Short mmCIF file of N, CA and C in Angstrom, two decimals:
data_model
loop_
_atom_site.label_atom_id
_atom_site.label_comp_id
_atom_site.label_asym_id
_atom_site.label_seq_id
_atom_site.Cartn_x
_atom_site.Cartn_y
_atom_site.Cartn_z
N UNK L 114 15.20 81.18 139.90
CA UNK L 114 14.52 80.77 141.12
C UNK L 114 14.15 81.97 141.98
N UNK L 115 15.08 82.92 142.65
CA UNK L 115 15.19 84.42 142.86
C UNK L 115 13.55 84.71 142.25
N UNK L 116 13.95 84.87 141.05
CA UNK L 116 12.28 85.72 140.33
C UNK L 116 11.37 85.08 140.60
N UNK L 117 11.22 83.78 140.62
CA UNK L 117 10.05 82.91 140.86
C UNK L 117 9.41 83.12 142.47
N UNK L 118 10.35 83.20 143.36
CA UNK L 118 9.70 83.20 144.77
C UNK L 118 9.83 84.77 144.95
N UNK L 119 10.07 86.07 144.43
CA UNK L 119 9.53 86.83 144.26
C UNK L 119 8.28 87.71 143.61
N UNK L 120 7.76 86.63 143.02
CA UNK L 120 6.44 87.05 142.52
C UNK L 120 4.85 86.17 142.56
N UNK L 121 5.75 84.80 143.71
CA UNK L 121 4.54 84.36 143.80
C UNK L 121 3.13 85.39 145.24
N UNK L 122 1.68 84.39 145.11
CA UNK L 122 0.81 85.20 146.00
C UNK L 122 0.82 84.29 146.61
N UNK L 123 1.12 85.14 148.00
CA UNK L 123 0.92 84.20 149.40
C UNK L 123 -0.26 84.23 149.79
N UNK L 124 -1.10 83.29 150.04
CA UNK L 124 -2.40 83.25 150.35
C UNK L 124 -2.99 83.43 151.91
N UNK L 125 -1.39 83.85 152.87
CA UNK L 125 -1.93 84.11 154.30
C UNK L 125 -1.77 85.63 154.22
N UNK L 126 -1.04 86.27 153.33
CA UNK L 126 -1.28 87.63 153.24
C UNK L 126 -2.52 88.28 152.51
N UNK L 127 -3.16 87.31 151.57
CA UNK L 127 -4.52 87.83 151.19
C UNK L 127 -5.29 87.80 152.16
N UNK L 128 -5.77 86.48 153.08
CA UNK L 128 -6.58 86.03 153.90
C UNK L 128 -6.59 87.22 155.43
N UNK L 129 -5.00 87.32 155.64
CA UNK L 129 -5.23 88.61 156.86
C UNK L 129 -5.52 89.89 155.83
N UNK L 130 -5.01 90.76 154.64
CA UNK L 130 -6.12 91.66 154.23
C UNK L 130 -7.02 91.51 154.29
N UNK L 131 -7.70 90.67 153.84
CA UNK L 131 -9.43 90.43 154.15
C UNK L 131 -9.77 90.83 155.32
N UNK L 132 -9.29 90.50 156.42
CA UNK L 132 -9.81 90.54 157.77
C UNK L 132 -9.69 91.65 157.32
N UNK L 133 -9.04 92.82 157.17
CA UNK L 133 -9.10 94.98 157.28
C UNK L 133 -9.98 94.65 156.39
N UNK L 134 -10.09 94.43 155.34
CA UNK L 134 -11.60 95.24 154.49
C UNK L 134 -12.51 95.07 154.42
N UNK L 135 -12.92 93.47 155.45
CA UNK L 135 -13.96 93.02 155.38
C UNK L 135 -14.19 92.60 156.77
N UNK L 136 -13.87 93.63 157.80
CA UNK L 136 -13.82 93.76 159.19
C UNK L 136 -15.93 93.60 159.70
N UNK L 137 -16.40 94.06 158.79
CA UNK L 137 -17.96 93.59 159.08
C UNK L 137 -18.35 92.12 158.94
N UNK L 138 -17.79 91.39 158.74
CA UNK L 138 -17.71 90.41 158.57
C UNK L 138 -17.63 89.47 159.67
N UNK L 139 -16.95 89.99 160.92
CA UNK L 139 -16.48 89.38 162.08
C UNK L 139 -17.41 89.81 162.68
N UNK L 140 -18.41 90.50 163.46
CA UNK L 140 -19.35 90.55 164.20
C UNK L 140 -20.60 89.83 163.59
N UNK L 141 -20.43 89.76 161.77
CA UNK L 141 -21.78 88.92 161.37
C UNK L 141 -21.50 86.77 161.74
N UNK L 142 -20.52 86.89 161.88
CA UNK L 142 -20.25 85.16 162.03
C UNK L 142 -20.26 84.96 163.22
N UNK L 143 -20.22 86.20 164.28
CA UNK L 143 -19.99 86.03 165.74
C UNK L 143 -21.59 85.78 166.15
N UNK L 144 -22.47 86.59 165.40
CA UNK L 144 -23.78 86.69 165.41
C UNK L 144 -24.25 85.30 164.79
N UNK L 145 -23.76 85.18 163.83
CA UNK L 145 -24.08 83.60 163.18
C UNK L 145 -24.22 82.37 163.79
N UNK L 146 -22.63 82.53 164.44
CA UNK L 146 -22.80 81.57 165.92
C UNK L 146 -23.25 81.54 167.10
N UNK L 147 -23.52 82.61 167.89
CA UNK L 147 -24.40 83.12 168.78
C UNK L 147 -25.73 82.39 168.67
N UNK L 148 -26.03 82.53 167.39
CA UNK L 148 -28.02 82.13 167.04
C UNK L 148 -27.54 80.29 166.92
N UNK L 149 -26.98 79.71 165.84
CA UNK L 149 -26.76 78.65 166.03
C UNK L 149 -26.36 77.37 167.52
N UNK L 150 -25.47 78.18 168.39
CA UNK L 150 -25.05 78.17 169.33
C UNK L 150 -26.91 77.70 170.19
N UNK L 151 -27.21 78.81 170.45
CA UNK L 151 -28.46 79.20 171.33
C UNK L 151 -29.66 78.44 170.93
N UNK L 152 -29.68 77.82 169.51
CA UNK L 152 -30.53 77.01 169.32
C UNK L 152 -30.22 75.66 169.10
N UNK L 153 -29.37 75.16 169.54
CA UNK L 153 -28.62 73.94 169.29
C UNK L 153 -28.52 73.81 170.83
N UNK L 154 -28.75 74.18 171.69
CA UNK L 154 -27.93 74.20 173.06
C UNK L 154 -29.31 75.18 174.41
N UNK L 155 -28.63 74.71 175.45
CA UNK L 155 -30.05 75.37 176.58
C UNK L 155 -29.38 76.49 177.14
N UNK L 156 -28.23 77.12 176.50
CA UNK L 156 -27.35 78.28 176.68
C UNK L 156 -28.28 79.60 176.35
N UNK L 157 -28.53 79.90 177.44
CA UNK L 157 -29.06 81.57 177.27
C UNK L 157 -28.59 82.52 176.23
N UNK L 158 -29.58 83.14 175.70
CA UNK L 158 -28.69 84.38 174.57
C UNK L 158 -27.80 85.26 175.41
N UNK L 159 -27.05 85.52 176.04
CA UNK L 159 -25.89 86.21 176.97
C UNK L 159 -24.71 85.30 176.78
N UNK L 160 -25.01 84.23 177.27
CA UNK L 160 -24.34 82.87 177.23
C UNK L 160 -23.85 82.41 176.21
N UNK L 161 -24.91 82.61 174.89
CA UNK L 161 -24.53 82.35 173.96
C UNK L 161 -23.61 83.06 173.02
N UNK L 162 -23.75 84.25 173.19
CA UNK L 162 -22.95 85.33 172.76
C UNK L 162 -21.54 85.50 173.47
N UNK L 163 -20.96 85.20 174.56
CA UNK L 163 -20.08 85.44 175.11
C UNK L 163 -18.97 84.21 174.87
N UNK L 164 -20.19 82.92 174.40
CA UNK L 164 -19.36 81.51 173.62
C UNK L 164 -18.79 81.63 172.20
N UNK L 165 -19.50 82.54 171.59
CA UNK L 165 -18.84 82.90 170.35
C UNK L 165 -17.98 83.70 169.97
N UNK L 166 -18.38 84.87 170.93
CA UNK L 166 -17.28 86.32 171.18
C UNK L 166 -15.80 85.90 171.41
N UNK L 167 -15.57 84.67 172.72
CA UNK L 167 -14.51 84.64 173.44
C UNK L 167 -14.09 83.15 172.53
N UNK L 168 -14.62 82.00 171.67
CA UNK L 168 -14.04 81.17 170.76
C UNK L 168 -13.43 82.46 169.72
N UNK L 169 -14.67 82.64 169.18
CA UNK L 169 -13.64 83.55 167.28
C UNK L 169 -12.75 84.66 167.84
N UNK L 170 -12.64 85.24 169.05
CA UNK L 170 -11.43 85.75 169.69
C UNK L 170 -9.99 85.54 169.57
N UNK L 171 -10.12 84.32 169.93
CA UNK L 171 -9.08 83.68 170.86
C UNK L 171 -8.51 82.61 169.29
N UNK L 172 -9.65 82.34 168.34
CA UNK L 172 -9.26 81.08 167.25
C UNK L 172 -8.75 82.72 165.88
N UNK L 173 -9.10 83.93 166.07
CA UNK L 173 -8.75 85.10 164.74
C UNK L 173 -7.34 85.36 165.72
N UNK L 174 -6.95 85.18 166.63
CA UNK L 174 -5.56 86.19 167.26
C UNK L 174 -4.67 85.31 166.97
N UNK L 175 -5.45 83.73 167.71
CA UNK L 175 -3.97 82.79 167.14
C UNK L 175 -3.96 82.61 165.80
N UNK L 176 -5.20 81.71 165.54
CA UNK L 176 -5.71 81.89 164.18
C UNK L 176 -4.84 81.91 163.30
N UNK L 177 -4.62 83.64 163.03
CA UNK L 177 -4.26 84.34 161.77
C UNK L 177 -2.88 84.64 162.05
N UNK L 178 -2.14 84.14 162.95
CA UNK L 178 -0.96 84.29 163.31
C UNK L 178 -0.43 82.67 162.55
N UNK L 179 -0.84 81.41 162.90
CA UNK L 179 -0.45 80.48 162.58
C UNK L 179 -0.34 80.08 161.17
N UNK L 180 -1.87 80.62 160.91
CA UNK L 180 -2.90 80.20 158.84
C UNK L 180 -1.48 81.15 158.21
N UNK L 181 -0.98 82.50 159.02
CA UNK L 181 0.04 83.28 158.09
C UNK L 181 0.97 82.52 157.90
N UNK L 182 1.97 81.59 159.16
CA UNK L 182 2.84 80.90 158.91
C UNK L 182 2.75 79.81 157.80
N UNK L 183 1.54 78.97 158.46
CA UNK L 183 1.78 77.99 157.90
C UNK L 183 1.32 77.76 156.06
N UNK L 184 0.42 78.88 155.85
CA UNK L 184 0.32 78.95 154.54
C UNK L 184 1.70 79.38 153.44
N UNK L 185 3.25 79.90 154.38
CA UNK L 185 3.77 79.96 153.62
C UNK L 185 4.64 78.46 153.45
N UNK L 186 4.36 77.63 154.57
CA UNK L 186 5.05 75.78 154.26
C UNK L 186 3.72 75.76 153.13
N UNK L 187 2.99 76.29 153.49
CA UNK L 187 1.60 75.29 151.96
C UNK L 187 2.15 75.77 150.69
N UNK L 188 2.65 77.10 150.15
CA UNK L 188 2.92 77.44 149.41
C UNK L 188 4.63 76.94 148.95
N UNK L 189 5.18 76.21 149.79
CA UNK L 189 6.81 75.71 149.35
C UNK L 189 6.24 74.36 149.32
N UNK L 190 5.17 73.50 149.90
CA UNK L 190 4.80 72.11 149.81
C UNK L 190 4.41 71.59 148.70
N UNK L 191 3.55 72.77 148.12
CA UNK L 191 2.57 72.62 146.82
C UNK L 191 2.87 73.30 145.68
N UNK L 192 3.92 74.40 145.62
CA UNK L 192 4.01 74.61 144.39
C UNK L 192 2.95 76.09 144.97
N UNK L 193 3.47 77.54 144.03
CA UNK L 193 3.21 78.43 144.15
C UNK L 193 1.48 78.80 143.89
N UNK L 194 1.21 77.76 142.51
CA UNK L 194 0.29 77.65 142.41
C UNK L 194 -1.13 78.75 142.72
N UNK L 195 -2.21 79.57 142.30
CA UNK L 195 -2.53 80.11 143.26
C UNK L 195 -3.82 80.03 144.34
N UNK L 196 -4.82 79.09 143.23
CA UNK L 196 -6.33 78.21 143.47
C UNK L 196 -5.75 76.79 144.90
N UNK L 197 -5.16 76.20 144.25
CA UNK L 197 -4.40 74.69 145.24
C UNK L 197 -4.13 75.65 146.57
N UNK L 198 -3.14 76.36 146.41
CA UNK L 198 -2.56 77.08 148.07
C UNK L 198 -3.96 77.42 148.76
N UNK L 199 -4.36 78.46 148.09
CA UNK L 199 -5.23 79.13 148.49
C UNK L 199 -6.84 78.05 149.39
N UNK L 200 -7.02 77.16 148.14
CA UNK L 200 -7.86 76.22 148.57
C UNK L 200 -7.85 75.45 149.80
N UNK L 201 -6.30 75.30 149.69
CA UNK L 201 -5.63 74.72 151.05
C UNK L 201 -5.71 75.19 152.60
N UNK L 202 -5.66 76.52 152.23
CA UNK L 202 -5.16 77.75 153.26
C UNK L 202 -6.39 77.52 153.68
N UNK L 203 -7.56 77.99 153.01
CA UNK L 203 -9.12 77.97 153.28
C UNK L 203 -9.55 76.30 154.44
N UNK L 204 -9.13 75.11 153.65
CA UNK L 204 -9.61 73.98 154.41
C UNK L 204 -8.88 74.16 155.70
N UNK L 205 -7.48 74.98 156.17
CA UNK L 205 -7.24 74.87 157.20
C UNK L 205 -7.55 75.90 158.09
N UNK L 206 -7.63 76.88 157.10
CA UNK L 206 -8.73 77.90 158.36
C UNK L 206 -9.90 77.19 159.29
N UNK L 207 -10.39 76.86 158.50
CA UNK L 207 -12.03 76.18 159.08
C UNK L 207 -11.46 75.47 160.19
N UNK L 208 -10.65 74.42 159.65
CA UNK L 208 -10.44 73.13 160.31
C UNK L 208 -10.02 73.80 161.76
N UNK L 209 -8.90 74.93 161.98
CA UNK L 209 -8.20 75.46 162.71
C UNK L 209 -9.20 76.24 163.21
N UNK L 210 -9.96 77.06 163.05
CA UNK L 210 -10.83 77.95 163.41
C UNK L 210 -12.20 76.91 164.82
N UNK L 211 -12.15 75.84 163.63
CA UNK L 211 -13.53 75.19 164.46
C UNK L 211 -12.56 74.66 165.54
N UNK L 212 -11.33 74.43 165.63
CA UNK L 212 -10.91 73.29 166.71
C UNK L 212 -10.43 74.14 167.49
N UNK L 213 -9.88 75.26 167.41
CA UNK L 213 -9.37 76.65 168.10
C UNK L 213 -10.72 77.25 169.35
N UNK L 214 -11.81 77.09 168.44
CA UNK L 214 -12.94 77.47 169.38
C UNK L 214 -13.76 76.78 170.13
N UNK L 215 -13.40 75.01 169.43
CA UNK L 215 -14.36 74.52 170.10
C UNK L 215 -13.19 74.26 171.72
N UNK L 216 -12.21 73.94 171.51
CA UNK L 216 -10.87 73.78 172.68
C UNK L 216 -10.97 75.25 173.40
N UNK L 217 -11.44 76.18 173.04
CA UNK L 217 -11.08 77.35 173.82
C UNK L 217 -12.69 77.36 174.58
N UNK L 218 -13.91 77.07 174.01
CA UNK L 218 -15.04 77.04 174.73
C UNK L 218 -15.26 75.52 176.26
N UNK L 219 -14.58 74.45 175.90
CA UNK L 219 -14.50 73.66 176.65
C UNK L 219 -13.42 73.50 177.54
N UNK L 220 -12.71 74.87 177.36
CA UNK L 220 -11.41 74.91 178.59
C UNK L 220 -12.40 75.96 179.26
N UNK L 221 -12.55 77.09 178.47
CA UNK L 221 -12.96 78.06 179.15
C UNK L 221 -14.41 77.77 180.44
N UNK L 222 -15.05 77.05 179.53
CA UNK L 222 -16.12 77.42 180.16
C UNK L 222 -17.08 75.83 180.30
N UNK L 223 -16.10 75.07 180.51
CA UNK L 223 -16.06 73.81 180.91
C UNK L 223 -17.23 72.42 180.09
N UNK L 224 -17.56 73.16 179.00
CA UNK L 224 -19.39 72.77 178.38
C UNK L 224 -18.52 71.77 177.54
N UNK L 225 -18.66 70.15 177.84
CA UNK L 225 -18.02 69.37 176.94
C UNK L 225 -19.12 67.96 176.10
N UNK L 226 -20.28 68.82 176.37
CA UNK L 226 -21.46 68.31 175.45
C UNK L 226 -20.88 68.27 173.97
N UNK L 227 -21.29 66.69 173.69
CA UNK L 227 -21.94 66.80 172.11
C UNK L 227 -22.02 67.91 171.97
N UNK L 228 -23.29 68.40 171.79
CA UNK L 228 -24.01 69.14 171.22
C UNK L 228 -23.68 70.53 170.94
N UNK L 229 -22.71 71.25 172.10
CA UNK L 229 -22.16 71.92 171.46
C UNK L 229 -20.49 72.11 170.45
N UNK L 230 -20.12 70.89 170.29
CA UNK L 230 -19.64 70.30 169.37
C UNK L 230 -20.01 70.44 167.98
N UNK L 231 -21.06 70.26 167.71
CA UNK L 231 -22.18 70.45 166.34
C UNK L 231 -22.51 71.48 166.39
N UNK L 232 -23.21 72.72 167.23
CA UNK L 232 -23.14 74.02 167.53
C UNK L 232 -22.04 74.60 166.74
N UNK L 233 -21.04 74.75 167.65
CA UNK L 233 -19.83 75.21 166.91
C UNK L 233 -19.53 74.94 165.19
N UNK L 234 -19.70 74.04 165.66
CA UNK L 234 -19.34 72.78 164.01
C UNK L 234 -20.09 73.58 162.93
N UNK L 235 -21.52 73.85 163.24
CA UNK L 235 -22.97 74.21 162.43
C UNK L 235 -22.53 75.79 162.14
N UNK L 236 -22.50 76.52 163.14
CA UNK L 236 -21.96 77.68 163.23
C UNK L 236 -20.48 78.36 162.43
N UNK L 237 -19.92 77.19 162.21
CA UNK L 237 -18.78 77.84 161.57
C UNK L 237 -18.83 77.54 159.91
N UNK L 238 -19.71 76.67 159.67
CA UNK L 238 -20.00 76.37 158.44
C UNK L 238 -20.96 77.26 157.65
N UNK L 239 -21.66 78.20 158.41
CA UNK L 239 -22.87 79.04 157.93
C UNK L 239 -22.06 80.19 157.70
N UNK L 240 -21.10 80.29 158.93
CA UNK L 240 -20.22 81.76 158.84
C UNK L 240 -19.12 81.53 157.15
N UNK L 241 -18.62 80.52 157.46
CA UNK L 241 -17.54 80.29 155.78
C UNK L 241 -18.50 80.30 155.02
N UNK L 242 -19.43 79.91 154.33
CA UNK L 242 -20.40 80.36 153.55
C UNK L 242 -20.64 81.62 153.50
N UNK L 243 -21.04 82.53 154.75
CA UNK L 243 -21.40 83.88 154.60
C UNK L 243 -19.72 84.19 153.99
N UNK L 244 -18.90 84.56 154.51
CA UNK L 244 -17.74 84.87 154.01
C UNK L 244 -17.34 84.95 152.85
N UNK L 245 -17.37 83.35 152.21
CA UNK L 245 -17.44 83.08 150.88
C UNK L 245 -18.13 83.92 149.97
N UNK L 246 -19.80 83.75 150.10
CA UNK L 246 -20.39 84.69 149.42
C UNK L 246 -20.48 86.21 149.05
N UNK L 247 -19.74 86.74 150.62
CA UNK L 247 -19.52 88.47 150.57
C UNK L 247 -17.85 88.29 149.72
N UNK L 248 -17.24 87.50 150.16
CA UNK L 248 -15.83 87.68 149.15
C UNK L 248 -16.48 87.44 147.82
N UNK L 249 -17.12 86.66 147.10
CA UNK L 249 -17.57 86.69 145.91
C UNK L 249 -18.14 87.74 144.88
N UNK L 250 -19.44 88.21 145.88
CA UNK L 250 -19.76 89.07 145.73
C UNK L 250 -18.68 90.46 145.63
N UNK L 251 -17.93 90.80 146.42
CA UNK L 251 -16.84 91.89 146.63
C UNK L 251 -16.09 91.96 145.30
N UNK L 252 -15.77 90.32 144.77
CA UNK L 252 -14.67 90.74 143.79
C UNK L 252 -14.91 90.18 142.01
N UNK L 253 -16.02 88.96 142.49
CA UNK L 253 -16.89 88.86 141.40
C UNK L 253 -17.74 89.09 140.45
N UNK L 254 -18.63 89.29 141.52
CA UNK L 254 -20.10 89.44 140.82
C UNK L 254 -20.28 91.18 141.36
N UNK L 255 -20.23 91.30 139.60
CA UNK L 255 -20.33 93.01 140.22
C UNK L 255 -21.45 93.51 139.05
#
């Protein structure tokens, strides 16, 4: 047992490496949402940028503090496994990420429209895609 939980991969320690090597990555989804944001919404480009800056802020600090914890209950829930955890880890980033920012934009800055609901929503789905594809690209397709 010893050997077994010494050699499994924790999938919140891959996910925060990523953030160091793929640190360009975070100003392109901030930008992602910014434009989505601004065209979904009558939020000025200033406005709009300072909604995305201060959500993916505030959802990467707690964020990646929590996805670390709690991906290691995903990994004792499910079996070491490394696609299942990992897959897992991923649906709760998003999930955590979009609800982290959309709660931190409607405390902060009081905007409890629909619309930017779907903003956010739209915005974080273009950014995991971009992500996806540069991780792919990075370790795949070479």
């Amino acid at each position: 047992m010893n050997l077994v939980l010494l050699n499994f991969v924790w999938s919140g320690v891959l996910i925060g490496e990523s953030f160091i090597r793929f640190w360009y990555i975070i100003p392109a989804t901030i930008v992602i949402e910014m434009v989505i944001i601004k065209l979904m919404t009558s939020h000025l480009w200033g406005k709009s940028l300072l909604i995305s800056t201060v959500g993916n802020l505030v959802s990467g600090i707690i964020g990646t503090i929590v996805i670390g914890c709690a991906s290691i209950l995903i990994d004792f829930l499910f079996g070491s496994d490394f696609f299942p955890t990992m897959l897992i880890t991923w649906i709760l980033m998003f999930a955590g990420s979009f609800g982290l920012e959309y709660l931190t934009v409607r405390w902060i800055f009081k905007d409890k429209s629909q619309v930017l609901v779907w903003a956010i929503l739209s915005g974080n789905v273009l950014s995991y895609c971009f992500i996806v594809i540069s991780l792919l690209v990075k370790y795949w397709i070479k």
